[in-house]
Amino acid sequence: RSRAKIIEAERPTTGFTDIAGYDGVKQEISEVVDFLRNPGRYAAAGAKGPRGVIMVGPPGTGKTLFARAVAGEADVPFLSVTGSAFVEMFVGVGASRVRDLFDEARKRGPSIIFIDEIDAVGGRRGGGTRLGGNDEREQTLNQLLAEMDGFDQSSGIVVLAATNRPDALDPALLRPGRFDRQVTVPLPNQAERAAILAVHARGKTLGPGVDLDAVARGTPGFSGADLANLVNEAAINAVRADRATLVQGDLDTARDRVLLGRRETSNALL
Ligand code: ATP
């Protein structure tokens, strides 16, 4: 595998308007945007800007979307990597990938580094078995800690990370100057589900009988990703019926299909 594939670099155009609901999360995370836009203001006041933020929440709640939107709002590059990509069989590979990642960011100046599934590399050290790659993982984590401690505040690099298992993280990661901020990204409530459905219905033609509030009421426990999937399935239903307009039946059928898919996935995990 080449390095280029492991570290994805992009210049997102995503913004907070692409994220429905979650006003509290937007507010908390907008400080990062502010810092990236004016790092000098923090330096002038002798203030340390945010360095690492961990987003905690179940799968599909928009953590990646939030990270991308922060980069989009601040108009800075977005470098992303999945925690599991660091974990390799060969000792030293993970650590050198961490080094590459931060080198890439430093080259670009103010930027967002996003580490998805940080628990894959940032799990507690020293616990569990010493079998297979544990030392490798420790080295990788140590390198990550060293990079977080080492980068200069004026570089304007902020590291965002996501996990759904915050209690599994090594406490060293959460110390001041590292990932010292946590933002919870929970499943959406009913009003937020309606708003997420509306975001994904943008650009689609809805029939007069479509009631997104009713769909929101009928989808407790659905994540943003599930709802995006639901709207797309509904549009596919319309295509199958040779219509360009989505009707309520398309959404109802799509809801059942997404529910079934979720059940099958969770059965497969058992
Ligand atoms: P995972 O933990 O599985 O990586 P995640 O929390 O990073 O999931 P995303 O990949 O960001 O979730 O979300 C998946 C998709 O769900 C998004 O690309 C978007 O289409 C949709 N989505 C999630 N939350 C929202 C939201 N609040 N508003 C609009 N769309 C949303």
mmCIF file with all atom_site columns, C-alpha atoms and ligand atoms in Angstrom, residues 16-22 26 55 57-68 114 116-117 162-164 185-186 188 192 195-197 199-200 223-229, ligand 1:
data_model
loop_
_atom_site.group_PDB
_atom_site.id
_atom_site.type_symbol
_atom_site.label_atom_id
_atom_site.label_alt_id
_atom_site.label_comp_id
_atom_site.label_asym_id
_atom_site.label_entity_id
_atom_site.label_seq_id
_atom_site.pdbx_PDB_ins_code
_atom_site.Cartn_x
_atom_site.Cartn_y
_atom_site.Cartn_z
_atom_site.occupancy
_atom_site.B_iso_or_equiv
_atom_site.pdbx_formal_charge
_atom_site.auth_seq_id
_atom_site.auth_comp_id
_atom_site.auth_asym_id
_atom_site.auth_atom_id
_atom_site.pdbx_PDB_model_num
ATOM   1  C CA  . PHE A 1 16  ? -22.021 23.744 8.998  1.00 0.00 ? 16  PHE A CA  1
ATOM   2  C CA  . THR A 1 17  ? -25.109 24.293 6.813  1.00 0.00 ? 17  THR A CA  1
ATOM   3  C CA  . ASP A 1 18  ? -24.663 20.731 5.528  1.00 0.00 ? 18  ASP A CA  1
ATOM   4  C CA  . ILE A 1 19  ? -25.141 19.467 9.067  1.00 0.00 ? 19  ILE A CA  1
ATOM   5  C CA  . ALA A 1 20  ? -28.681 19.519 10.391 1.00 0.00 ? 20  ALA A CA  1
ATOM   6  C CA  . GLY A 1 21  ? -29.306 20.020 14.093 1.00 0.00 ? 21  GLY A CA  1
ATOM   7  C CA  . TYR A 1 22  ? -26.480 19.626 16.618 1.00 0.00 ? 22  TYR A CA  1
ATOM   8  C CA  . LYS A 1 26  ? -21.462 23.313 16.234 1.00 0.00 ? 26  LYS A CA  1
ATOM   9  C CA  . MET A 1 55  ? -15.633 13.539 19.095 1.00 0.00 ? 55  MET A CA  1
ATOM   10 C CA  . GLY A 1 57  ? -20.614 9.098  19.583 1.00 0.00 ? 57  GLY A CA  1
ATOM   11 C CA  . PRO A 1 58  ? -22.191 6.069  17.951 1.00 0.00 ? 58  PRO A CA  1
ATOM   12 C CA  . PRO A 1 59  ? -21.442 5.210  14.308 1.00 0.00 ? 59  PRO A CA  1
ATOM   13 C CA  . GLY A 1 60  ? -23.019 7.359  11.627 1.00 0.00 ? 60  GLY A CA  1
ATOM   14 C CA  . THR A 1 61  ? -23.769 10.400 13.759 1.00 0.00 ? 61  THR A CA  1
ATOM   15 C CA  . GLY A 1 62  ? -21.725 12.726 11.579 1.00 0.00 ? 62  GLY A CA  1
ATOM   16 C CA  . LYS A 1 63  ? -18.336 12.876 13.314 1.00 0.00 ? 63  LYS A CA  1
ATOM   17 C CA  . THR A 1 64  ? -16.480 12.695 10.011 1.00 0.00 ? 64  THR A CA  1
ATOM   18 C CA  . LEU A 1 65  ? -18.928 15.190 8.558  1.00 0.00 ? 65  LEU A CA  1
ATOM   19 C CA  . PHE A 1 66  ? -18.196 17.583 11.445 1.00 0.00 ? 66  PHE A CA  1
ATOM   20 C CA  . ALA A 1 67  ? -14.443 17.253 10.991 1.00 0.00 ? 67  ALA A CA  1
ATOM   21 C CA  . ARG A 1 68  ? -14.748 17.971 7.286  1.00 0.00 ? 68  ARG A CA  1
ATOM   22 C CA  . PHE A 1 114 ? -8.659  13.838 11.326 1.00 0.00 ? 114 PHE A CA  1
ATOM   23 C CA  . ASP A 1 116 ? -11.166 8.196  12.667 1.00 0.00 ? 116 ASP A CA  1
ATOM   24 C CA  . GLU A 1 117 ? -11.432 5.220  15.062 1.00 0.00 ? 117 GLU A CA  1
ATOM   25 C CA  . ALA A 1 162 ? -13.468 10.199 16.516 1.00 0.00 ? 162 ALA A CA  1
ATOM   26 C CA  . THR A 1 163 ? -14.368 7.190  18.600 1.00 0.00 ? 163 THR A CA  1
ATOM   27 C CA  . ASN A 1 164 ? -17.393 5.361  19.895 1.00 0.00 ? 164 ASN A CA  1
ATOM   28 C CA  . VAL A 1 185 ? -22.160 13.631 19.118 1.00 0.00 ? 185 VAL A CA  1
ATOM   29 C CA  . PRO A 1 186 ? -25.243 11.631 20.134 1.00 0.00 ? 186 PRO A CA  1
ATOM   30 C CA  . PRO A 1 188 ? -30.335 12.732 16.698 1.00 0.00 ? 188 PRO A CA  1
ATOM   31 C CA  . GLU A 1 192 ? -33.057 16.665 14.447 1.00 0.00 ? 192 GLU A CA  1
ATOM   32 C CA  . ALA A 1 195 ? -33.991 18.349 9.904  1.00 0.00 ? 195 ALA A CA  1
ATOM   33 C CA  . ILE A 1 196 ? -31.495 15.728 8.673  1.00 0.00 ? 196 ILE A CA  1
ATOM   34 C CA  . LEU A 1 197 ? -34.166 14.237 6.390  1.00 0.00 ? 197 LEU A CA  1
ATOM   35 C CA  . VAL A 1 199 ? -31.110 18.290 4.296  1.00 0.00 ? 199 VAL A CA  1
ATOM   36 C CA  . HIS A 1 200 ? -30.970 15.073 2.311  1.00 0.00 ? 200 HIS A CA  1
ATOM   37 C CA  . SER A 1 223 ? -28.382 7.870  12.935 1.00 0.00 ? 223 SER A CA  1
ATOM   38 C CA  . GLY A 1 224 ? -27.759 10.625 10.415 1.00 0.00 ? 224 GLY A CA  1
ATOM   39 C CA  . ALA A 1 225 ? -26.131 8.042  8.159  1.00 0.00 ? 225 ALA A CA  1
ATOM   40 C CA  . ASP A 1 226 ? -29.254 5.828  8.396  1.00 0.00 ? 226 ASP A CA  1
ATOM   41 C CA  . LEU A 1 227 ? -31.454 8.799  7.492  1.00 0.00 ? 227 LEU A CA  1
ATOM   42 C CA  . ALA A 1 228 ? -29.255 9.776  4.529  1.00 0.00 ? 228 ALA A CA  1
ATOM   43 C CA  . ASN A 1 229 ? -29.476 6.168  3.413  1.00 0.00 ? 229 ASN A CA  1
HETATM 44 P P1  . ATP B 2 .   ? -18.600 6.564  11.735 1.00 0.00 ? 1   ATP B P1  1
HETATM 45 O O1  . ATP B 2 .   ? -18.384 6.654  13.191 1.00 0.00 ? 1   ATP B O1  1
HETATM 46 O O2  . ATP B 2 .   ? -19.339 5.314  11.291 1.00 0.00 ? 1   ATP B O2  1
HETATM 47 O O3  . ATP B 2 .   ? -17.401 6.901  10.890 1.00 0.00 ? 1   ATP B O3  1
HETATM 48 P P2  . ATP B 2 .   ? -19.561 9.207  11.578 1.00 0.00 ? 1   ATP B P2  1
HETATM 49 O O4  . ATP B 2 .   ? -20.089 9.602  12.896 1.00 0.00 ? 1   ATP B O4  1
HETATM 50 O O5  . ATP B 2 .   ? -18.213 9.665  11.174 1.00 0.00 ? 1   ATP B O5  1
HETATM 51 O O6  . ATP B 2 .   ? -19.682 7.668  11.405 1.00 0.00 ? 1   ATP B O6  1
HETATM 52 P P3  . ATP B 2 .   ? -20.382 10.302 9.123  1.00 0.00 ? 1   ATP B P3  1
HETATM 53 O O7  . ATP B 2 .   ? -19.611 9.374  8.266  1.00 0.00 ? 1   ATP B O7  1
HETATM 54 O O8  . ATP B 2 .   ? -19.884 11.671 9.301  1.00 0.00 ? 1   ATP B O8  1
HETATM 55 O O9  . ATP B 2 .   ? -20.636 9.652  10.513 1.00 0.00 ? 1   ATP B O9  1
HETATM 56 O O10 . ATP B 2 .   ? -21.893 10.400 8.626  1.00 0.00 ? 1   ATP B O10 1
HETATM 57 C C1  . ATP B 2 .   ? -22.336 9.614  7.569  1.00 0.00 ? 1   ATP B C1  1
HETATM 58 C C2  . ATP B 2 .   ? -23.283 10.410 6.706  1.00 0.00 ? 1   ATP B C2  1
HETATM 59 O O11 . ATP B 2 .   ? -24.521 10.619 7.390  1.00 0.00 ? 1   ATP B O11 1
HETATM 60 C C3  . ATP B 2 .   ? -22.824 11.799 6.343  1.00 0.00 ? 1   ATP B C3  1
HETATM 61 O O12 . ATP B 2 .   ? -21.972 11.812 5.245  1.00 0.00 ? 1   ATP B O12 1
HETATM 62 C C4  . ATP B 2 .   ? -24.136 12.502 6.076  1.00 0.00 ? 1   ATP B C4  1
HETATM 63 O O13 . ATP B 2 .   ? -24.583 12.203 4.772  1.00 0.00 ? 1   ATP B O13 1
HETATM 64 C C5  . ATP B 2 .   ? -25.082 11.848 7.044  1.00 0.00 ? 1   ATP B C5  1
HETATM 65 N N1  . ATP B 2 .   ? -25.269 12.639 8.261  1.00 0.00 ? 1   ATP B N1  1
HETATM 66 C C6  . ATP B 2 .   ? -24.896 12.290 9.512  1.00 0.00 ? 1   ATP B C6  1
HETATM 67 N N2  . ATP B 2 .   ? -25.270 13.243 10.397 1.00 0.00 ? 1   ATP B N2  1
HETATM 68 C C7  . ATP B 2 .   ? -25.851 14.225 9.680  1.00 0.00 ? 1   ATP B C7  1
HETATM 69 C C8  . ATP B 2 .   ? -26.431 15.505 10.017 1.00 0.00 ? 1   ATP B C8  1
HETATM 70 N N3  . ATP B 2 .   ? -26.474 15.930 11.288 1.00 0.00 ? 1   ATP B N3  1
HETATM 71 N N4  . ATP B 2 .   ? -26.929 16.243 9.025  1.00 0.00 ? 1   ATP B N4  1
HETATM 72 C C9  . ATP B 2 .   ? -26.897 15.831 7.760  1.00 0.00 ? 1   ATP B C9  1
HETATM 73 N N5  . ATP B 2 .   ? -26.363 14.650 7.371  1.00 0.00 ? 1   ATP B N5  1
HETATM 74 C C10 . ATP B 2 .   ? -25.866 13.851 8.317  1.00 0.00 ? 1   ATP B C10 1
#
